[in-house]
C-alpha cells in the first residue's frame, strides 16, 4: 500500500477518511507516541488530517497539528517539536483531485521500506488496539513552523551580493522561498503565490512545459534566475537569466559541485547522467547509485562522507541540514551559488551534457524477463573487463565509456531501456546491446 512516495491517489476512491483513520491508528499501534500532522493546500487536506489525527488519538498517541505548510517544514518540525513521527497530507505534484499521506521519522527522513511495510500490514489486517477512555491522546496546535523554517533557511545561506529572483510557487506551500530571499536582500517577484489546492496558475509539477510563464518573466525582466516548486515544495527546478530551463542533470551537477570536495560522495539514482559523475570527478568527489526514489537518496545520505543527494526530478537533499528534500533550501542554495559565481547561464554551460537514448519493449511478464536479464548480465560480467553491474533497481551496466539500464515498469507491461555515452553513436550501440539482452531473455522465459 505504501510506496516510496507514501500512499497517493484520487480522493473518494483510493484516498478516503477511512484510510487516513487507519493510518493514524496503525502509526500509534506501531509505538509512535507524539506525532506531527500537517498538510499542503489541497481542498481535501483538512478533512484527511482530521481523520488521521482521530486515528492516532484513538490509539493513544498525542497529535501536534501544524496546519498548512511545505513538506520540508513539516518533516523538519518532527525534530523541532520533539515528536517521534510526522505525517504530511499531500499528493505532491499530482492534480488537484488527488491527495495522499507520507510519513516521516524524527530525523526528517521519509519512512524507509520496513517502517512502511509495518504500517501497510497493520492497515490491511486492522491490527491496532483502541486505547481505553482515559488514555486517549491529546491534540495541540503549533502555528509557527513556517516561520521556523524561514529562520532555518535564513541562517543556512548567505549571499555575497543581493540578486533579482522570480519565484513561481505554483499555488503550493513554497512561499517561504520568496520571504527568505527577500530577507537576504534580494529583489523578489512572486508568481502564483497564493496557496490554492485547485492549482489555478499552472499544473503543480514544475517542468519545462508547465513553467512557460516563469521562463518568459525571467527572460524579459532583469532577473538573475527563476525558481519553481511543486505543490508541497519538496522540489525545486530553475531557470537561468536568459529564460532557459536549467536541464535537470546540470542543476544536479551544479548543486552537488558546490558542496562536495575531495573524497566526498554524492547519492544519485541509477538513471542519473554520467555528466554528474564527470562534474563531481572534477572536484575529487564521487557518485553512489541508489534505486529510483527520493526515499533511497535520503537513506544513502545518512552514510558517512555523503554530503549531497539528488533526484533529477528536482528533489535535493543536504544531509547536514535535513534528510527531507527541501525545495526552498535548494532555491536559497542556488541563490548562494549565483551570488558568488554567477551568471547562472555561464555556470550551466561549463557542465557537459551527454546524449541519453531511451526505448521501451512491450513484455507481458516483465518481472520474469528482468530476472532472466539479471542472471544473464551477472554471468557475463566477467567476460567484459570494463563491465560493472549494479542490480539495485533493474540492471545497470557501467561499461566504462557509458552505461545502459534495463528496468521493468511498475505500472505497465513494459521493459524500459536507457543508455548514455559521451558520443551519440556509442549511446545508440549501448541501447542496441541492452535490447539484444532483453530479446534473448524473452526467448528463454
Ligand atoms: Mg513534492
GROMACS .gro file of C-alpha atoms and ligand atoms in nm, residues 92-93 230 232 234-235, ligand 1:
model
    7
   92UNK     CA    1   0.297   1.641  -0.407
   93UNK     CA    2   0.274   1.749  -0.774
  230UNK     CA    3   0.573   2.169  -0.677
  232UNK     CA    4   0.431   2.063  -0.135
  234UNK     CA    5   0.995   1.938  -0.169
  235UNK     CA    6   1.110   2.004  -0.526
  446LIG    MG1    7   0.654   1.701  -0.388
   0.00000   0.00000   0.00000
